Coordinates of C-alpha atoms and ligand atoms in Angstrom, one line a residue:
M418 CA -59.7 7.2 8.5
S419 CA -63.7 6.5 8.6
E420 CA -63.9 3.6 6.2
D421 CA -62.9 0.1 7.0
S422 CA -60.0 0.0 4.5
K423 CA -58.3 1.9 1.9
P424 CA -55.8 1.0 -0.9
L425 CA -52.1 2.1 -0.5
K426 CA -51.5 4.7 -3.2
S427 CA -47.7 4.8 -3.0
C428 CA -44.7 3.6 -1.0
R429 CA -45.2 4.7 2.5
I430 CA -41.3 5.8 2.9
C431 CA -40.5 7.0 -0.5
N432 CA -43.8 7.8 -2.1
N433 CA -42.9 5.5 -5.4
T434 CA -46.1 4.7 -7.1
N435 CA -44.8 1.8 -9.1
L436 CA -45.0 -0.9 -6.6
I437 CA -44.7 -4.6 -7.7
K438 CA -46.9 -7.4 -6.2
Y439 CA -45.3 -10.7 -5.5
L440 CA -47.5 -12.3 -3.1
D441 CA -51.2 -12.9 -3.0
L442 CA -52.7 -14.9 0.0
G443 CA -56.3 -14.1 -0.9
S444 CA -58.7 -12.6 1.2
T445 CA -58.7 -13.4 5.2
P446 CA -60.4 -12.1 8.0
L447 CA -58.3 -9.9 10.6
A448 CA -55.8 -12.1 12.4
N449 CA -56.6 -11.0 15.9
A450 CA -60.6 -11.0 15.4
I451 CA -61.3 -14.0 17.3
I452 CA -65.0 -14.6 17.4
K453 CA -67.3 -15.0 20.5
K454 CA -69.7 -17.8 20.7
E455 CA -72.8 -15.7 20.2
D456 CA -71.3 -14.3 17.0
L457 CA -70.7 -17.6 15.2
N458 CA -73.6 -17.2 13.2
K459 CA -72.5 -13.7 12.0
E460 CA -70.7 -13.3 8.7
E461 CA -67.0 -12.0 9.2
K462 CA -65.5 -9.3 7.2
S463 CA -62.5 -10.2 5.1
F464 CA -59.8 -8.2 3.3
P465 CA -57.4 -9.0 0.6
L466 CA -53.8 -9.9 1.6
E467 CA -51.1 -8.8 -0.8
V468 CA -47.7 -7.9 -0.6
M469 CA -46.0 -5.5 -2.8
F470 CA -42.1 -4.5 -3.3
C471 CA -41.1 -0.9 -3.8
P472 CA -38.0 -1.2 -6.0
E473 CA -36.8 2.4 -5.0
C474 CA -36.4 1.9 -1.3
C475 CA -37.0 -1.9 -0.9
L476 CA -39.9 -1.7 1.5
S477 CA -42.2 -4.4 1.1
Q478 CA -45.9 -3.5 2.1
L479 CA -49.4 -4.5 2.0
S480 CA -51.6 -3.4 -0.9
L481 CA -54.3 -2.4 1.6
V482 CA -54.4 -0.5 4.9
V483 CA -57.3 -1.7 7.2
N484 CA -58.4 1.0 9.8
P485 CA -56.4 0.6 12.9
K486 CA -59.1 1.5 15.2
I487 CA -60.8 -1.9 13.9
M488 CA -57.7 -3.7 14.8
F489 CA -56.2 -1.9 17.9
S490 CA -58.9 -0.5 20.0
N491 CA -59.5 -3.9 21.8
Y492 CA -56.5 -6.3 21.5
P493 CA -56.5 -9.9 22.7
Y494 CA -52.7 -10.5 22.4
R495 CA -50.7 -10.1 25.8
S496 CA -46.9 -9.6 25.6
S497 CA -46.3 -11.2 29.0
I498 CA -47.8 -14.6 28.5
S499 CA -44.6 -16.0 27.1
K500 CA -41.7 -16.4 29.7
T501 CA -39.2 -16.5 26.6
F502 CA -40.7 -12.8 25.9
I503 CA -40.5 -11.5 29.5
E504 CA -36.7 -12.8 29.3
H505 CA -36.1 -10.9 26.0
C506 CA -37.6 -7.8 27.6
K507 CA -35.1 -8.1 30.5
E508 CA -32.4 -8.1 28.1
I509 CA -33.3 -4.9 26.4
A510 CA -33.5 -3.1 29.5
T511 CA -30.2 -4.5 30.7
I512 CA -28.7 -3.1 27.2
C513 CA -30.1 0.3 28.1
Q514 CA -28.7 0.3 31.4
H515 CA -25.4 -1.0 30.7
S516 CA -24.6 0.4 27.1
Y517 CA -26.4 3.5 27.4
D518 CA -26.1 4.4 30.8
V519 CA -29.9 4.7 31.6
K520 CA -30.3 5.9 35.2
D521 CA -32.8 6.0 37.8
S522 CA -34.5 9.7 37.1
D523 CA -34.4 8.7 33.3
L524 CA -37.9 8.8 31.2
I525 CA -38.6 5.7 29.2
I526 CA -41.5 5.7 26.8
D527 CA -42.8 2.5 25.3
I528 CA -44.9 2.9 22.1
A529 CA -47.7 0.2 21.9
S530 CA -46.7 -1.0 25.4
N531 CA -49.3 -3.7 25.6
D532 CA -49.7 -4.9 29.2
G533 CA -46.5 -3.1 30.2
C534 CA -44.2 -6.2 29.7
L535 CA -41.1 -4.4 28.7
L536 CA -41.6 -1.1 30.9
Q537 CA -42.1 -3.5 34.0
Q538 CA -38.2 -4.3 33.5
F539 CA -37.3 -0.6 33.1
K540 CA -39.3 0.1 36.2
V541 CA -37.4 -2.5 38.4
M542 CA -34.4 -0.5 37.2
G543 CA -36.0 2.6 39.0
S544 CA -36.7 4.2 35.7
R545 CA -39.8 6.7 35.2
V546 CA -41.8 4.8 32.6
I547 CA -44.7 5.8 30.6
G548 CA -46.6 3.4 28.2
V549 CA -48.8 4.6 25.1
D550 CA -51.2 2.1 23.8
P551 CA -54.5 2.2 22.0
A552 CA -56.1 -0.9 23.3
T553 CA -58.4 0.1 26.2
N554 CA -58.3 -3.5 27.7
L555 CA -54.4 -3.5 27.5
A556 CA -53.8 0.0 29.2
E557 CA -56.3 -0.9 31.9
I558 CA -54.4 -4.1 32.6
A559 CA -51.0 -2.1 32.7
N560 CA -52.4 0.9 34.7
K561 CA -53.8 -1.7 37.4
N562 CA -50.2 -3.2 37.4
G563 CA -48.7 0.2 38.2
I564 CA -47.3 1.0 34.6
K565 CA -48.7 4.4 33.8
T566 CA -50.1 3.9 30.3
I567 CA -52.0 6.6 28.2
N568 CA -54.8 5.0 26.2
A569 CA -54.1 6.4 22.6
F570 CA -52.5 5.7 19.4
W571 CA -49.1 7.6 19.1
S572 CA -48.8 10.8 17.6
R573 CA -47.0 14.2 17.5
D574 CA -49.8 15.5 19.8
I575 CA -49.0 12.8 22.5
A576 CA -45.5 13.1 22.1
E577 CA -45.7 17.0 22.8
R578 CA -47.9 16.5 25.9
I579 CA -45.5 14.0 27.5
A580 CA -42.6 16.3 26.7
K581 CA -44.4 19.2 28.4
E582 CA -45.3 17.3 31.5
H583 CA -42.4 14.9 31.9
G584 CA -39.5 16.3 29.9
H585 CA -37.6 14.5 27.1
A586 CA -37.1 10.7 27.1
K587 CA -33.6 9.0 27.2
V588 CA -35.1 5.9 25.4
I589 CA -38.3 5.5 23.4
T590 CA -39.2 1.7 22.3
A591 CA -41.2 0.6 19.5
M592 CA -41.6 -3.2 19.9
N593 CA -43.7 -4.8 17.3
V594 CA -45.5 -1.8 16.2
F595 CA -43.5 -0.1 13.6
A596 CA -44.4 -2.4 11.0
H597 CA -48.2 -1.8 11.9
V598 CA -48.0 1.9 11.2
N599 CA -49.4 3.5 8.2
D600 CA -48.3 7.1 8.5
L601 CA -44.6 6.6 9.5
N602 CA -44.0 10.3 9.1
E603 CA -46.3 11.4 12.0
F604 CA -44.9 8.4 13.8
V605 CA -41.2 9.4 13.4
D606 CA -42.2 12.9 13.9
G607 CA -43.4 12.5 17.4
V608 CA -40.4 10.2 18.3
K609 CA -38.2 13.3 17.1
T610 CA -40.3 15.5 19.1
L611 CA -39.8 13.7 22.5
L612 CA -36.3 12.1 22.2
D613 CA -33.6 13.5 24.3
K614 CA -30.5 15.1 22.5
D615 CA -28.5 11.9 23.4
G616 CA -31.6 9.5 23.5
I617 CA -32.2 6.5 21.7
F618 CA -35.2 5.2 19.8
I619 CA -35.2 1.3 19.5
I620 CA -37.4 -0.5 17.0
E621 CA -37.8 -4.1 17.0
A622 CA -39.7 -6.1 14.5
P623 CA -39.5 -9.3 12.7
H624 CA -36.8 -9.1 9.7
A625 CA -38.2 -9.3 6.3
L626 CA -34.7 -11.2 5.5
H627 CA -36.0 -14.2 7.7
L628 CA -39.6 -13.7 6.5
I629 CA -38.3 -14.5 3.0
E630 CA -35.6 -17.0 3.5
N631 CA -37.5 -19.2 6.0
T632 CA -41.0 -18.6 4.0
E633 CA -42.5 -17.3 7.3
F634 CA -45.5 -16.2 5.1
D635 CA -47.6 -16.4 8.4
T636 CA -46.1 -13.2 9.6
I637 CA -48.1 -11.5 7.0
Y638 CA -51.5 -10.4 8.2
H639 CA -53.3 -6.9 7.8
E640 CA -51.8 -5.5 11.1
H641 CA -48.4 -5.9 9.5
L642 CA -48.5 -3.2 7.0
S643 CA -44.8 -3.2 6.3
Y644 CA -42.1 -6.1 6.2
L645 CA -38.9 -4.3 7.3
L646 CA -35.3 -4.3 6.2
V647 CA -32.7 -2.1 7.5
K648 CA -32.0 -0.2 4.1
P649 CA -35.3 1.6 3.8
L650 CA -35.5 2.4 7.3
E651 CA -32.0 4.3 6.9
K652 CA -33.8 6.2 4.2
L653 CA -36.8 7.1 6.4
F654 CA -34.7 8.5 9.3
S655 CA -32.6 10.4 7.1
K656 CA -35.5 12.6 6.4
Y657 CA -35.8 13.5 10.0
N658 CA -31.9 14.1 10.5
M659 CA -31.9 10.8 12.2
N660 CA -29.8 7.6 12.1
I661 CA -29.4 4.0 12.6
F662 CA -26.4 3.6 14.6
R663 CA -26.7 -0.1 15.7
V664 CA -28.6 -3.2 14.4
D665 CA -28.9 -6.4 16.7
E666 CA -30.4 -9.4 15.1
T667 CA -32.3 -11.5 17.5
P668 CA -34.2 -14.9 17.2
I669 CA -37.4 -13.8 18.7
H670 CA -40.6 -13.9 16.6
G671 CA -38.7 -16.2 14.0
G672 CA -35.9 -13.8 13.6
S673 CA -36.3 -9.9 14.4
I674 CA -34.1 -6.7 13.9
R675 CA -33.4 -4.3 16.8
V676 CA -32.7 -1.1 15.3
Y677 CA -31.2 1.7 17.4
V678 CA -31.9 5.2 16.2
A679 CA -30.5 8.6 17.3
H680 CA -30.5 12.1 16.3
N681 CA -27.7 13.0 13.8
E682 CA -26.0 15.3 16.2
S683 CA -26.2 13.0 19.1
R684 CA -23.1 11.4 20.6
H685 CA -23.9 7.7 19.2
T686 CA -21.5 6.7 16.5
K687 CA -22.3 4.3 13.9
D688 CA -21.3 0.6 14.8
P689 CA -20.4 -2.0 12.2
S690 CA -23.5 -4.1 12.8
V691 CA -25.3 -1.7 10.7
G692 CA -23.2 -2.3 7.5
M693 CA -23.2 -6.2 8.5
V694 CA -27.0 -6.5 8.4
T695 CA -27.5 -4.4 5.1
E696 CA -24.6 -6.6 3.3
K697 CA -26.7 -9.8 4.5
E698 CA -29.8 -8.2 3.2
R699 CA -27.9 -7.4 -0.1
N700 CA -26.6 -11.0 -0.3
G701 CA -30.1 -12.2 0.1
K702 CA -31.1 -10.3 -2.9
L703 CA -33.6 -8.5 -1.2
Y704 CA -32.8 -5.1 -2.9
R705 CA -34.2 -6.6 -6.2
I706 CA -37.6 -8.1 -7.1
E707 CA -35.7 -11.3 -8.2
G708 CA -35.1 -11.8 -4.6
Y709 CA -38.8 -12.2 -4.1
Q710 CA -39.9 -14.5 -7.0
S711 CA -39.8 -17.9 -5.7
F712 CA -41.2 -16.9 -2.3
S713 CA -44.9 -17.4 -3.5
K714 CA -44.3 -21.0 -5.0
R715 CA -42.6 -22.0 -1.5
V716 CA -45.7 -20.5 0.4
E717 CA -47.7 -22.7 -1.8
K718 CA -45.8 -25.7 -1.2
I719 CA -46.5 -25.4 2.6
K720 CA -50.2 -25.1 1.9
Q721 CA -49.9 -28.5 -0.1
D722 CA -47.6 -30.4 2.3
L723 CA -49.8 -29.2 5.4
N724 CA -53.0 -30.4 3.8
E725 CA -51.7 -33.5 2.8
I726 CA -50.5 -34.4 6.2
L727 CA -53.4 -33.3 8.0
H728 CA -55.8 -35.2 5.7
K729 CA -53.6 -38.3 6.0
I730 CA -53.8 -37.9 9.7
K731 CA -57.5 -37.5 9.6
N732 CA -58.0 -40.5 7.2
D733 CA -56.0 -42.7 10.0
D734 CA -58.4 -41.6 12.4
K735 CA -56.0 -39.7 14.5
V736 CA -56.5 -36.3 16.2
V737 CA -54.6 -33.1 15.7
A738 CA -54.9 -29.9 18.1
A739 CA -53.0 -26.9 18.0
Y740 CA -51.0 -24.7 20.5
G741 CA -50.9 -20.9 20.3
A742 CA -54.1 -18.9 19.1
T743 CA -51.5 -16.5 17.2
A744 CA -52.2 -14.2 14.6
K745 CA -49.9 -15.7 12.4
G746 CA -51.7 -19.1 12.8
N747 CA -54.7 -17.5 11.5
T748 CA -52.9 -16.5 8.3
L749 CA -51.6 -20.0 7.9
L750 CA -55.1 -21.6 8.7
N751 CA -57.1 -19.3 6.5
Y752 CA -54.6 -19.3 3.5
C753 CA -54.3 -23.3 3.8
K754 CA -58.1 -23.6 4.4
I755 CA -58.0 -25.6 7.4
K756 CA -60.7 -25.8 9.6
S757 CA -62.3 -27.6 12.7
D758 CA -62.8 -31.1 10.6
L759 CA -58.7 -31.1 10.6
I760 CA -58.0 -29.4 14.1
T761 CA -60.0 -30.3 16.9
F762 CA -59.0 -27.1 19.1
V763 CA -56.4 -24.6 19.8
A764 CA -54.8 -24.4 23.2
D765 CA -53.8 -20.8 24.3
D766 CA -53.1 -19.5 28.0
T767 CA -54.3 -16.3 27.1
P768 CA -57.7 -15.7 29.2
E769 CA -58.9 -13.3 26.5
K770 CA -58.5 -15.8 23.8
Q771 CA -59.9 -18.9 25.7
N772 CA -63.6 -20.0 24.9
H773 CA -63.6 -18.0 21.9
F774 CA -63.0 -19.3 17.9
T775 CA -60.2 -18.6 15.6
P776 CA -61.4 -16.2 12.8
G777 CA -62.3 -17.7 9.4
S778 CA -61.4 -21.3 10.3
R779 CA -63.6 -21.2 13.6
I780 CA -61.7 -23.6 15.8
P781 CA -62.4 -23.3 19.4
I782 CA -59.7 -21.9 21.7
L783 CA -59.3 -23.7 25.0
K784 CA -57.1 -23.7 28.1
S785 CA -53.7 -25.6 27.5
E786 CA -54.8 -28.1 30.2
Q787 CA -57.0 -29.7 27.5
I788 CA -53.9 -30.9 25.6
T789 CA -53.0 -33.4 28.6
I790 CA -56.9 -34.0 29.3
Q791 CA -57.7 -34.8 25.5
Q792 CA -54.1 -36.1 24.6
P793 CA -54.4 -35.5 20.7
D794 CA -52.0 -37.7 18.7
Y795 CA -50.6 -34.4 17.0
L796 CA -50.0 -30.9 18.4
I797 CA -49.4 -28.3 15.5
L798 CA -47.5 -25.4 17.1
L799 CA -49.0 -22.4 15.5
A800 CA -46.7 -20.3 17.7
W801 CA -43.5 -22.1 16.2
N802 CA -41.5 -19.3 17.1
F803 CA -41.8 -20.3 20.7
A804 CA -41.7 -24.0 20.1
K805 CA -38.9 -24.6 22.7
E806 CA -41.2 -23.2 25.5
L807 CA -44.4 -24.8 24.2
M808 CA -42.7 -28.3 24.1
K809 CA -41.2 -27.7 27.8
K810 CA -44.9 -27.0 28.8
T811 CA -46.1 -30.0 27.1
Q812 CA -43.5 -32.7 28.2
D813 CA -46.5 -34.9 29.9
Y814 CA -48.1 -34.9 26.6
E815 CA -45.0 -35.9 24.8
K816 CA -44.1 -38.7 27.2
N817 CA -47.8 -40.2 26.5
G818 CA -46.9 -40.6 22.8
G819 CA -47.9 -37.2 21.6
K820 CA -46.0 -35.5 18.3
Y821 CA -45.5 -32.0 17.3
I822 CA -46.1 -30.6 13.8
I823 CA -44.2 -27.6 13.1
P824 CA -45.5 -25.7 9.8
I825 CA -42.7 -23.3 9.2
P826 CA -40.0 -23.1 7.3
E827 CA -41.2 -26.5 6.2
V828 CA -43.8 -28.9 7.3
K829 CA -42.3 -31.4 9.5
V830 CA -43.5 -34.0 12.4
M831 CA -41.1 -34.0 15.3
T832 CA -40.4 -34.6 19.0
S833 CA -38.4 -32.5 21.3
H834 CA -35.4 -34.4 20.9
Ligands
JHZ685 P1 -47.0 -14.9 19.1 C1 -47.8 -11.2 18.0 O1 -48.4 -12.1 16.9 C2 -48.5 -10.0 18.0 P2 -48.6 -13.8 17.2 C3 -48.0 -8.8 17.1 N1 -49.0 -8.8 15.9 C4 -47.0 -8.9 16.3 O2 -46.6 -8.1 15.8 C5 -46.1 -10.2 16.3 O3 -46.5 -10.9 17.3 C6 -44.6 -10.1 16.0 C7 -49.7 -18.2 23.1 N2 -48.9 -18.9 24.0 O4 -46.3 -14.2 19.9 C8 -49.9 -16.7 23.5 C9 -49.4 -19.7 25.0 O5 -50.6 -19.9 25.1 O6 -46.2 -16.1 18.6 C10 -50.3 -16.2 22.1 O7 -51.5 -16.2 22.0 N3 -48.5 -20.2 25.9 C11 -48.2 -7.6 17.8 O8 -49.9 -13.6 17.9 C12 -49.3 -16.9 21.3 O9 -49.2 -18.3 21.9 C13 -47.2 -20.1 25.8 O10 -46.3 -20.6 26.7 O11 -48.7 -14.4 15.8 C14 -48.0 -16.5 20.9 O12 -48.3 -15.5 20.0 C15 -46.7 -19.3 24.8 C16 -45.0 -19.1 24.7 C17 -47.5 -18.6 23.9 O13 -47.6 -13.9 17.8

């Protein structure tokens, strides 16, 4: 793609052209395009953020595809900043070892491997590991830490190259990347090429069921082109003679699905979990547009409630800061039109984000030590999905009288107990 963005012409799974819009969040800057101080006087690019439903295969998807090179060639998000996420990665490696007999010599590939957080867990088990990630800064960190990482977007060519040089993969993982991909056919084709006869392909991504039920609209940003349900994924993989044989539900990132895929002729047999999760999707009315119709009203309510509470706090001469300069936080702030007059700073432990400014809202991002130094009256958790971990880290802040604001699924002020 040479241009900055292009409209979605048809459903990326079933090619249906009659997509139905159910949410419009206006135009926002890219969620991870944090701003350097010297660029504060430059105008930021923003792009429309609208979600469409495909009534044929039930995939929700953005109406616009932003050039991935703009979003992912340099990426400030580091998977290993959160201890919760590291533990989560350990769990995945352990499942592969215990349930799927992953052995020392087996080849494990992680697509969009970030700083090598997941592969590190396979490496300590003794597996051969290779990551593939388009972000030059992240591939550099991972390689420095001994995780062999190819700096590229995933493609059939890369898959063929790895297969030729290292053989077929026992496990291929795609954690929080499948929803980011426009050309799913090229992506799955590459996986099919590299996956061993009895190998497993594991996708993990936020589940659209939780997004809709818990009004997690902040998960919607330009990186996330699709909002995944098991049903449309089954359709996609059937085109490649592959099938989903197991689905785990996990609380990570506000409620995600971990989808296990294999070649049809492999030894893996279908687990009841697949039917159980699709049943939940059906009961949630997510296979019909009617299931999405109240969503935008609930999103609007969060905007009103959050503005009301933040303006009240400001009028009372109290101070609000935030924790987690998240991508999702930027959707929330920009859609709710919240800027630095309402939130004085955002704390974040990612060195790449510190001393920058949030896109659109232009709030300074500072080290988390500033929370205890400045002791704001309220701390809004923009990484509400890691609330437990963040509250533990800010115990002193709370002991000194600080309170938390959680924006999702509904705005509430709370303490950790
Ligand atoms: P977090 C990410 O989005 C990235 P984000 C990605 N776009 C994706 O697909 C989704 O997840 C699912 C900070 N933090 O994970 C680190 C601390 O500073 O909720 C991060 O900046 N200290 C690929 O960005 C942010 O919060 C801590 O102790 O919306 C967390 O971002 C912890 C726990 C976090 O997702």
